[in-house]
XYZ file of C-alpha atoms in Angstrom:
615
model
C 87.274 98.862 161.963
C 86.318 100.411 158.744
C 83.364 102.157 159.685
C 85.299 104.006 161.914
C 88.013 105.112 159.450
C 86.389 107.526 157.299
C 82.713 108.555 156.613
C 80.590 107.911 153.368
C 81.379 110.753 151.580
C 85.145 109.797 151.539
C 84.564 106.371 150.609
C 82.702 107.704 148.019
C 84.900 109.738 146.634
C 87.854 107.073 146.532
C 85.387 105.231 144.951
C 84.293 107.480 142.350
C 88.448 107.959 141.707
C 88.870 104.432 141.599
C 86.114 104.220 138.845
C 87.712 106.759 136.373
C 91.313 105.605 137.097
C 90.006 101.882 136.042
C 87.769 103.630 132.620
C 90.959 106.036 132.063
C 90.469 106.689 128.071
C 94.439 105.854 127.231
C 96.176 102.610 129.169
C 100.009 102.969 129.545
C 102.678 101.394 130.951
C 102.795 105.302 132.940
C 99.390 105.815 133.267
C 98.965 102.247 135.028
C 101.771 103.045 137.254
C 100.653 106.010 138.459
C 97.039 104.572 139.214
C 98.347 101.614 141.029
C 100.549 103.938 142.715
C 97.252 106.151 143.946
C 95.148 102.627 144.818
C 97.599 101.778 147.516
C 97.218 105.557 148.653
C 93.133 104.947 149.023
C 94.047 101.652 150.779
C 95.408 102.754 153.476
C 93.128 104.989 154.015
C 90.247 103.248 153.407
C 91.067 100.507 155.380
C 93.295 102.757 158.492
C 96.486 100.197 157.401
C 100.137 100.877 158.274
C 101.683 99.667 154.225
C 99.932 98.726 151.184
C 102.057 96.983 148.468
C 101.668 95.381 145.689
C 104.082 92.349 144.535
C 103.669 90.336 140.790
C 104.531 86.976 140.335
C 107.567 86.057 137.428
C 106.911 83.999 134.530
C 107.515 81.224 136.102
C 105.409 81.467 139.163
C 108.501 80.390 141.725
C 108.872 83.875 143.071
C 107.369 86.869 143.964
C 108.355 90.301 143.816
C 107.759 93.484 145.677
C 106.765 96.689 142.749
C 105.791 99.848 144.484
C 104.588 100.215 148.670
C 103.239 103.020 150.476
C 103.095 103.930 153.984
C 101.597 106.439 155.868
C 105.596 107.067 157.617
C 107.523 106.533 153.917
C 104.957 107.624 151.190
C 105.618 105.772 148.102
C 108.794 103.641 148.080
C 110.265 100.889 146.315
C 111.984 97.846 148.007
C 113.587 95.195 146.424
C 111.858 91.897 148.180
C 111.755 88.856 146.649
C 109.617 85.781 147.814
C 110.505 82.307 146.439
C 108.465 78.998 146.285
C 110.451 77.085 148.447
C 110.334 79.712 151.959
C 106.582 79.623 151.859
C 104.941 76.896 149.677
C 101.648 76.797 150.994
C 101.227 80.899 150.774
C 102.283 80.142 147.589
C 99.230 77.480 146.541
C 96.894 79.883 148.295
C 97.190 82.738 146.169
C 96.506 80.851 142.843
C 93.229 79.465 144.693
C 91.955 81.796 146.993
C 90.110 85.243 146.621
C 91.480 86.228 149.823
C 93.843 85.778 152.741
C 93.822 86.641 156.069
C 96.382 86.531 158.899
C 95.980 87.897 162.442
C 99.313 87.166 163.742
C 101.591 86.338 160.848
C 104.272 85.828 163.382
C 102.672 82.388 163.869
C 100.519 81.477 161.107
C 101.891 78.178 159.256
C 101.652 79.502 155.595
C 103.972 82.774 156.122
C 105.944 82.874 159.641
C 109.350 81.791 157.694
C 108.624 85.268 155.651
C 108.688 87.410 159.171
C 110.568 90.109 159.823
C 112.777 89.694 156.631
C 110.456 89.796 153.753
C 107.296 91.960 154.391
C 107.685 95.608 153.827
C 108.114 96.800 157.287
C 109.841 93.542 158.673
C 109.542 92.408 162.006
C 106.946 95.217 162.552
C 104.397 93.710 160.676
C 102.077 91.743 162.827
C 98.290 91.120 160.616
C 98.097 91.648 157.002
C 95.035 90.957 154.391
C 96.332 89.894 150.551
C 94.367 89.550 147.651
C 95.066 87.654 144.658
C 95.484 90.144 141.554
C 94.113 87.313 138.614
C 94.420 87.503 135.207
C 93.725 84.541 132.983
C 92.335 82.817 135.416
C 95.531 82.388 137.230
C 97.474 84.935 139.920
C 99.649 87.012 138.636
C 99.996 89.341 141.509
C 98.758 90.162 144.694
C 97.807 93.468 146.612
C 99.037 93.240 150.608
C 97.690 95.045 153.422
C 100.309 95.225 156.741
C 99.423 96.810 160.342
C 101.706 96.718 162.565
C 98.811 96.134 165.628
C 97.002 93.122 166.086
C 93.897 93.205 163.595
C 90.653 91.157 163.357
C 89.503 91.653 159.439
C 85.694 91.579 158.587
C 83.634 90.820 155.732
C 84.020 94.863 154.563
C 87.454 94.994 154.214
C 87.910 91.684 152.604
C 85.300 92.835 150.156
C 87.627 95.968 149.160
C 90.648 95.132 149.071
C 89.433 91.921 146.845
C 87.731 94.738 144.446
C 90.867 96.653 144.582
C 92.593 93.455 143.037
C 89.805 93.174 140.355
C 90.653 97.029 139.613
C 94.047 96.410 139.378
C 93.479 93.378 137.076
C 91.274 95.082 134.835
C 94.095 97.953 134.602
C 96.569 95.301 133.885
C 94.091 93.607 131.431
C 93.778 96.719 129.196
C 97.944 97.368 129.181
C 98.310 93.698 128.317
C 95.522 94.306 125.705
C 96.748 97.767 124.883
C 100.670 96.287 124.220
C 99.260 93.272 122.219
C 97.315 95.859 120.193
C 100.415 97.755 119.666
C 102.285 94.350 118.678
C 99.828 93.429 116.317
C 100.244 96.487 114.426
C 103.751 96.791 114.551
C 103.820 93.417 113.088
C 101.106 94.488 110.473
C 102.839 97.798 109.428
C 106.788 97.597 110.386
C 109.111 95.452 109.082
C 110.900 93.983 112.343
C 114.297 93.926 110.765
C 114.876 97.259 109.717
C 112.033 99.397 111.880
C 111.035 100.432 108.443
C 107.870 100.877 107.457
C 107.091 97.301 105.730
C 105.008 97.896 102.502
C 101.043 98.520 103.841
C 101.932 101.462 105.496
C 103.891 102.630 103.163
C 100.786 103.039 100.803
C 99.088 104.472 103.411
C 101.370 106.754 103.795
C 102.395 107.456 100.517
C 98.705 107.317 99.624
C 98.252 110.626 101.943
C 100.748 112.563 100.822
C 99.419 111.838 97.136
C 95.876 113.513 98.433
C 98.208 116.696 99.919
C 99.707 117.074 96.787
C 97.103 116.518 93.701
C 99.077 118.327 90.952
C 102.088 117.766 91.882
C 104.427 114.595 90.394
C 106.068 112.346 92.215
C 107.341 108.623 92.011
C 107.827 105.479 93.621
C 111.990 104.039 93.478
C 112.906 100.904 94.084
C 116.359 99.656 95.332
C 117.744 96.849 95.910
C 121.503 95.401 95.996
C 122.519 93.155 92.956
C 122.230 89.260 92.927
C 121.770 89.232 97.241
C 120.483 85.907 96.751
C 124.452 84.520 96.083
C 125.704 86.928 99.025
C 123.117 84.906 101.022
C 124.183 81.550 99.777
C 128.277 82.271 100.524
C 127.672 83.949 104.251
C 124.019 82.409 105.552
C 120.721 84.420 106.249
C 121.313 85.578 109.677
C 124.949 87.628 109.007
C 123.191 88.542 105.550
C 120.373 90.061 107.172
C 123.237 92.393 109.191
C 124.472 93.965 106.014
C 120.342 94.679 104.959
C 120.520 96.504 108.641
C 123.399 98.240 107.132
C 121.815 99.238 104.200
C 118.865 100.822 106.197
C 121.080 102.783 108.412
C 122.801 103.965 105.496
C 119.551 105.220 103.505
C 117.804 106.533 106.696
C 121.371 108.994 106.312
C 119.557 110.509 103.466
C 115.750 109.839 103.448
C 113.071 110.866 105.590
C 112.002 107.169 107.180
C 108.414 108.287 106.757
C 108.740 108.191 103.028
C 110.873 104.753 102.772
C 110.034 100.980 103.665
C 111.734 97.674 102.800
C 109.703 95.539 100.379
C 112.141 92.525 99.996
C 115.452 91.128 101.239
C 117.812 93.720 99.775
C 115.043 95.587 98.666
C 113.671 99.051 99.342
C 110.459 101.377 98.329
C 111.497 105.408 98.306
C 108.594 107.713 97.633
C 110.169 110.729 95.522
C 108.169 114.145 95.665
C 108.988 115.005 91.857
C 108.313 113.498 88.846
C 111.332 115.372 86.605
C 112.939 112.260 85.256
C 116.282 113.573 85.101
C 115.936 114.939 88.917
C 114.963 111.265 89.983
C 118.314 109.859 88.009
C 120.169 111.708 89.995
C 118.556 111.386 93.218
C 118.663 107.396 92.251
C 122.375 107.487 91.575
C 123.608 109.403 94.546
C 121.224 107.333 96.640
C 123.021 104.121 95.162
C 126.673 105.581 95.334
C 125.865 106.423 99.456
C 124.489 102.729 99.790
C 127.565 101.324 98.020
C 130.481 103.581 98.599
C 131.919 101.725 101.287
C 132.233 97.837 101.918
C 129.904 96.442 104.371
C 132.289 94.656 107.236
C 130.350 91.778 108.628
C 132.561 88.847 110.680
C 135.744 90.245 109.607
C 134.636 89.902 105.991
C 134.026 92.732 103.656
C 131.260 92.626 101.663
C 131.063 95.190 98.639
C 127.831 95.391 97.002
C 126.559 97.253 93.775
C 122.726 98.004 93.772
C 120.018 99.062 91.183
C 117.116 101.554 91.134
C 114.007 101.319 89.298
C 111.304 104.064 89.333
C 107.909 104.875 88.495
C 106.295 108.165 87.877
C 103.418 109.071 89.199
C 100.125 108.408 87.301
C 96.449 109.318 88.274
C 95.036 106.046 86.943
C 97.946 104.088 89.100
C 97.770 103.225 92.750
C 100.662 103.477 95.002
C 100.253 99.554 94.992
C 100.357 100.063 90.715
C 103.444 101.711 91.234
C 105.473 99.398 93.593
C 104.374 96.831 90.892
C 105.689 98.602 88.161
C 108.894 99.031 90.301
C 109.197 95.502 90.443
C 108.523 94.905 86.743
C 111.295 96.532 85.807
C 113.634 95.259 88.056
C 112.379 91.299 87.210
C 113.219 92.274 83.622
C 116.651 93.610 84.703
C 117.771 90.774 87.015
C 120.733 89.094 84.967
C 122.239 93.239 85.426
C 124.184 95.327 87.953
C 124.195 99.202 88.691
C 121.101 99.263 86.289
C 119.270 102.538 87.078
C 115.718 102.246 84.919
C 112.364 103.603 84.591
C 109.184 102.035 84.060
C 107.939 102.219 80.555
C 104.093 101.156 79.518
C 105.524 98.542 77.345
C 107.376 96.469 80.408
C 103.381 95.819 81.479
C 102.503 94.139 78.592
C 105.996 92.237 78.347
C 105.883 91.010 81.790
C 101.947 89.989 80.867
C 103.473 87.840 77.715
C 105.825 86.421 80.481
C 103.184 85.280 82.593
C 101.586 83.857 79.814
C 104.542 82.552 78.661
C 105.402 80.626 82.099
C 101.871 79.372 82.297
C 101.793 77.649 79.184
C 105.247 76.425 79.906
C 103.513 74.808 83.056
C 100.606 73.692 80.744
C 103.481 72.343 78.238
C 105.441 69.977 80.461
C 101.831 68.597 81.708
C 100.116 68.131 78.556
C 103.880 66.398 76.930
C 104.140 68.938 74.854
C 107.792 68.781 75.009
C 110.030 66.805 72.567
C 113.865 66.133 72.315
C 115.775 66.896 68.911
C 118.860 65.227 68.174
C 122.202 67.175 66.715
C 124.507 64.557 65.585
C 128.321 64.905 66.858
C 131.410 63.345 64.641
C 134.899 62.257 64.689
C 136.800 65.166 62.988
C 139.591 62.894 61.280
C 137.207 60.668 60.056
C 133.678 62.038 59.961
C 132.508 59.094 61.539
C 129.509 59.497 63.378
C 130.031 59.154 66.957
C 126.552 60.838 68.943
C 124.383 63.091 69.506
C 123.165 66.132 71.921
C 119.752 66.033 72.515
C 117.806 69.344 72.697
C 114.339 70.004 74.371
C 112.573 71.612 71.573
C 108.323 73.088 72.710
C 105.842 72.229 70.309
C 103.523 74.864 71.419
C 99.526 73.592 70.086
C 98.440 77.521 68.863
C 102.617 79.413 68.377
C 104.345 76.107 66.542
C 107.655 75.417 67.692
C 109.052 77.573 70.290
C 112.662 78.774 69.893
C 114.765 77.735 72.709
C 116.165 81.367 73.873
C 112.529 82.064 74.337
C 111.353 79.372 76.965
C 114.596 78.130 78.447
C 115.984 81.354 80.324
C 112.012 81.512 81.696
C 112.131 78.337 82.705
C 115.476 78.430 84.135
C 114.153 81.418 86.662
C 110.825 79.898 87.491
C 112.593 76.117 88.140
C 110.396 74.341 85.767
C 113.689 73.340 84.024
C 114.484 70.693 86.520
C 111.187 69.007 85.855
C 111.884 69.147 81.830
C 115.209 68.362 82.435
C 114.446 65.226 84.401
C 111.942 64.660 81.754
C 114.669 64.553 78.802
C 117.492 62.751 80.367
C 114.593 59.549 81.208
C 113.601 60.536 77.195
C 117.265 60.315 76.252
C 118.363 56.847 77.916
C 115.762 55.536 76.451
C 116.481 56.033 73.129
C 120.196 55.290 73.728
C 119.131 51.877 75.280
C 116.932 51.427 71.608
C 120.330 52.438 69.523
C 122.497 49.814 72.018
C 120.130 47.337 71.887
C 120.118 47.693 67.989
C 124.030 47.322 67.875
C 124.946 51.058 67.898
C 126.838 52.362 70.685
C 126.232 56.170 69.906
C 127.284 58.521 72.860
C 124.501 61.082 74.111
C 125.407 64.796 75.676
C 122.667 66.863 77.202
C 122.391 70.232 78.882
C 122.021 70.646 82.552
C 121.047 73.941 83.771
C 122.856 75.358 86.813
C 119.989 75.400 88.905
C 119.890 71.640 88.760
C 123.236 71.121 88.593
C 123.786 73.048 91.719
C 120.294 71.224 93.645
C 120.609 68.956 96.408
C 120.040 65.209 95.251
C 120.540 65.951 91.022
C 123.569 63.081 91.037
C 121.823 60.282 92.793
C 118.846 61.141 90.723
C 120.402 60.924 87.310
C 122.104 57.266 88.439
C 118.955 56.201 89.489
C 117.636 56.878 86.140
C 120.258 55.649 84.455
C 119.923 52.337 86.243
C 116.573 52.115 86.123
C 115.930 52.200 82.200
C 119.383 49.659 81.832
C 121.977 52.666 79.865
C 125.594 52.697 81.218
C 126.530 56.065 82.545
C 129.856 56.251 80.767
C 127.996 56.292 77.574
C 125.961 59.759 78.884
C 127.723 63.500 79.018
C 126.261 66.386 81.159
C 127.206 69.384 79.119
C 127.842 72.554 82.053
C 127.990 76.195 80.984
C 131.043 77.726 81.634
C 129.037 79.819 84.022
C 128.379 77.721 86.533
C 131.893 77.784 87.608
C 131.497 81.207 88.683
C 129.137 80.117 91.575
C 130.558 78.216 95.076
C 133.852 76.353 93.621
C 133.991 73.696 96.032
C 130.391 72.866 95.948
C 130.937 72.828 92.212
C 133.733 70.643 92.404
C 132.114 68.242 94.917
C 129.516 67.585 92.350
C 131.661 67.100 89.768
C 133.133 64.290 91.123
C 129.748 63.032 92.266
C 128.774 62.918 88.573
C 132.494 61.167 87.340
C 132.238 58.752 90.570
C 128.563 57.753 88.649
C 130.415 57.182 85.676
C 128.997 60.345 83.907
C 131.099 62.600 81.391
C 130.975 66.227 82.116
C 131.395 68.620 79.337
C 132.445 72.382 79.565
C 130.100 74.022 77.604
C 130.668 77.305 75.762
C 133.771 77.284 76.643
C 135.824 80.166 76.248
C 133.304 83.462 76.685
C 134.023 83.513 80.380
C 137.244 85.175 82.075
C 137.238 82.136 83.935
C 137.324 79.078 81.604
C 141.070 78.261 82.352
C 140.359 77.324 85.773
C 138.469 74.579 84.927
C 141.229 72.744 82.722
C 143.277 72.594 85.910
C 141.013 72.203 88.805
C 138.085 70.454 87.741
C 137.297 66.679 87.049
C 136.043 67.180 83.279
C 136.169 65.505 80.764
C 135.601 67.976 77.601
C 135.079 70.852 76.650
C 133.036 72.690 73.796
C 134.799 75.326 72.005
C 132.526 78.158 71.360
C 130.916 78.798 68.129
C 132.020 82.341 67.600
C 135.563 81.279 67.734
C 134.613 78.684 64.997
C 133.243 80.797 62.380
C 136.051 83.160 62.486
C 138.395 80.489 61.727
C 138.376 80.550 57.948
C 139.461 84.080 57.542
C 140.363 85.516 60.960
C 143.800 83.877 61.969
C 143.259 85.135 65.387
C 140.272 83.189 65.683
C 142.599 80.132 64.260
C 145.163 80.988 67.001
C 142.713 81.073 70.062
C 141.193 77.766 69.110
C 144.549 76.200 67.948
C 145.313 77.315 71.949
C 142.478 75.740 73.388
C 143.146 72.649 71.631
C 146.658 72.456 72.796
C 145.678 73.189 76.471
C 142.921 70.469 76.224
C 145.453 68.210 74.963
C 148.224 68.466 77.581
C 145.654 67.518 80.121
C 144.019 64.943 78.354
C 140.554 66.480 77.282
C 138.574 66.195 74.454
C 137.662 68.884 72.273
C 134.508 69.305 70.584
C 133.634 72.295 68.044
C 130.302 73.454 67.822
C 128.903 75.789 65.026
C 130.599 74.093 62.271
C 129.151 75.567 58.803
C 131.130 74.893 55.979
C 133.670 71.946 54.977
C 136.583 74.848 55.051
C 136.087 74.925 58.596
C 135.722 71.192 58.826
C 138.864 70.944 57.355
C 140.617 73.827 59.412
C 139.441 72.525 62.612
C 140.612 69.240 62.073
C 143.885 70.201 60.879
C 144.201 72.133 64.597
C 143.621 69.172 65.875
C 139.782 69.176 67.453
C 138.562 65.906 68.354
C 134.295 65.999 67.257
C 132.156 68.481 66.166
C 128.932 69.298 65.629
C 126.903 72.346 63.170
C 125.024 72.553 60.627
C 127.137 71.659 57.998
C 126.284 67.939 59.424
C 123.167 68.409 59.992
C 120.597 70.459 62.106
C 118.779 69.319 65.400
C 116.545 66.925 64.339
C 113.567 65.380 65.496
C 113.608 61.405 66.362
C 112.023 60.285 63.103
C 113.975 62.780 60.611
C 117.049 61.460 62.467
C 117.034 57.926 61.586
C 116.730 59.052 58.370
C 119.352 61.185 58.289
C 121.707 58.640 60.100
C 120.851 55.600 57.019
C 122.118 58.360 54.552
C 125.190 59.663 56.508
C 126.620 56.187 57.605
C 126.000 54.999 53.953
C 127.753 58.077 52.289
C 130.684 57.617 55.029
C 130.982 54.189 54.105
C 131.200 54.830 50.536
C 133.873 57.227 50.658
């Protein structure tokens, strides 16, 4: 019996060392250990027992394993035993509903006589043992076992400890758990979980400190980031993209301090540099861009080279660490269309990006409000000057700046997406004003620009056809004009929609065609129908015979495989007349007349079809 075992003052002392082991001021996976390690110690002394383990459940409650014993004859040991459901169901049910359990002879009790001799810690040696239930979310997730090896009638005493003991145990487990979700929460809060950087919060608190250490003394914020990642994400997928950022992180750690860097973005990362000398911090910037790029990255048996850019901001007293990560990123969103760009921030960029904002929300404001409107450039038969179409441009009738130029909203518009919506808007704008010409007897053909952003978007083909259909304009009387650029992205997925758009009926149109390295590729592999010669080539043509000799080319080339040719820029009747003697098909310029809004155009078209009659 208990009372027997050990007097007062020893109990009292075990239970004053229980007490501080359970209100220990730091909770680790060690310190928990060792406690639970020292309860099974006061266990069996406390209660005169032969073993004292302790066993937890696994996750999914079927078994139960043994973590740490002691015995008075082994001291502290470890055996691997392993209960499952099925050899002792009904133990099983009783630990997840009872505070504690008893057995006298557990050679012949129902709920654990399949578990002699093989599964408690001493084996067939065992004959009573007392268990308690170690619960934690209201639910068992362990249990603390008592073992003599005599017979052994337990009273209300002992039942009462070793339950406490659980509770102890619990509460120890309780503040780990609490402890590691703690730890999680602020990993997740401060650490960016791909990398094991420092994600950007604690990198102002960091950086933020070492500002305070060092009043007086300049330093600056760089930002780095690898070139147009977005399209290296597109080609290989998110998940074998995120390898190379790994490899990026690995390769920067090579050089900086990890307590002074975090990633910010995908590709991106946030240096803090302890000097402000700017031609110091262009050098530190370019060797810190030739280590991340000086060797391709191999991911899948694919190597990936990169080129990154670094954009930096000097300290400033008035500027937070925040300020400066901002004015990293300024720079770099004015920089985007670049590659290898190293650039600092410069006062201006602030109020530039603070026009662009402006800029973008009136753009917003602008599609809402219709303050939109499409201009029409007529396009005409070069042999004849008859008048064949139009292109319709989006032109912004802003209500305070008058009419916006085009370079100044479209590339904004372009990056934010809002050109798909005005996009959309013009094409519904354009059939119906082709239906009002058809319906009137004219069968005028109408190009417009599509963007590559909504070229390239899911659904853009069915769309257009819908529209088409919808406001009663045949599709073979519409051209999509392309930029020559958009050839440079995915090929196949560029192809594929080309087709979609000819299988619609749709004519597609090469646009600028000739400023890329890449424009020949298109006469060959892709299902077009024309293409636009560029303007610059146009307006040499009257005294440059190169420029006569590259267009004269082009022409040729279209004309072996059966495309039209359109010129666009054309200025003067000399280069009418050149043009046409090189054998373009239409053109378009300002020698015919400008973009023009609906109104002026019909106008305009009454005076040209009259004066082309007449002559």
């Amino acid at each position: 019996m208990i009372e027997n075992n050990f007097s007062n003052r020893v109990y009292r002392k075990h239970q004053e060392k229980l007490f501080a082991l359970v209100r220990m001021p730091i909770v680790t996976e060690e310190t928990v250990q060792e406690a639970i390690l020292y309860m099974c110690e006061i266990v069996a002394d406390m209660l005169a027992v032969d073993t004292v383990s302790i066993w937890h459940f696994d996750t999914s409650h079927r078994s139960i394993s043994c973590q740490v014993a002691y015995s008075h004859e082994s001291g502290t040991h470890h055996p691997k035993l392993t209960v499952h459901r099925e050899l002792a169901p009904d133990y099983f049910d009783a630990l997840q509903t009872e505070r504690i359990l008893s057995f006298e002879d557990v050679r012949s009790h129902p709920w654990v006589k399949d578990l002699y001799k093989e599964y408690f810690v001493e084996g067939k040696r065992v004959y009573s043992m007392l268990d308690a239930p170690i619960y934690a979310n209201n639910r068992a997730t362990g249990v603390i076992c008592c073992e003599t090896f005599l017979p052994r009638e337990w009273n209300y005493l002992e039942e009462l400890i070793v339950s406490t003991l659980a509770d102890f145990i619990a509460i120890l487990y309780f503040r780990l758990d609490r402890q590691l979700v703690d730890e999680r929460i602020h990993q997740l809060a401060y650490t960016d979980e791909l990398t094991g950087l420092m994600n950007k919060y604690a990198f102002v608190e960091e950086v933020d400190q070492l500002r305070q250490q060092a009043r007086g003394f300049l330093g600056a914020v760089l930002y780095i980031r690898a070139d147009d990642f977005r399209s290296i994400e597109d080609a290989i997928g998110t998940e074998t993209s995120n390898l190379i950022v790994k490899e990026m992180a690995k390769r920067l750690r090579a050089v900086i301090d990890e307590s002074r860097m975090a990633r910010t973005s995908q590709s991106g990362f946030v240096i803090w540099v302890p000097y402000g000398e700017r031609r110091k911090i262009r050098s530190f910037a370019e060797h810190l861009c030739e280590q991340v790029t000086r060797a391709p990255y191999r991911v899948n048996e694919l190597d990936v080279v990169l080129t990154t850019s670094a954009f930096i901001s000097i300290e400033h007293e008035s500027r937070s660490t925040l300020d400066m990560i901002h004015t990293t990123r300024v720079v770099a969103g004015q920089s985007d269309e670049k590659r290898g760009v190293i650039k600092f921030f410069e006062e201006a960029m602030a109020q530039e990006a603070s026009e662009r904002l402006l800029l973008e929300m009136n753009l917003r404001t602008g599609v809402i409000s219709g303050q939109f409107e499409l201009y029409f450039q007529p396009k005409v038969n070069a042999s004849s000057g008859k008048l064949k179409g139009f292109e319709g441009l989006m032109r912004w009738n802003h209500p305070e700046r008058g009419l916006v130029p085009p370079l100044d909203f479209i590339p904004l518009a372009e990056s934010t997406g809002i050109i798909i919506d005005l996009e959309e808007w013009a094409f519904v704008t354009a059939c119906r004003q082709l239906k009002r010409w058809h319906e009137r007897g004219d069968r005028y053909e109408l190009a417009l620009n599509l963007s590559a952003r909504h070229f390239l978007s899911e659904g853009v083909v069915e769309k257009f056809a819908q529209i088409a259909r919808e406001e009663g304009v045949s599709t073979s009387y519409l051209t999509l004009e392309i930029t020559e650029s958009v050839g440079m992205e995915n090929q196949q997925h560029v192809i594929d929609r080309f087709v979609a758009f000819r299988e619609e009926g749709f004519s597609i149109s090469i646009d600028d065609f000739g400023t890329g390295f890449s424009a020949f590729v298109y006469l060959k592999h892709y299902p077009i129908h024309e293409i636009k010669i560029d303007r610059q080539f146009i307006q040499v043509t009257e005294n440059d015979p190169t420029g006569n000799v590259i267009v004269e080319s082009i022409v040729d080339l279209a004309r072996g495989l059966n495309l039209k040719t359109v010129c666009e820029g054309v200025e003067t009747l000399e280069q009418w007349n050149a043009l046409r003697e090189l054998g373009c098909d239409e053109m378009q310029g300002y020698y015919f007349s400008r973009p023009l809004p609906l109104e002026e155009l019909e106008t305009w078209i009454v005076d040209y079809t009259t004066q082309t009659r007449d002559a």
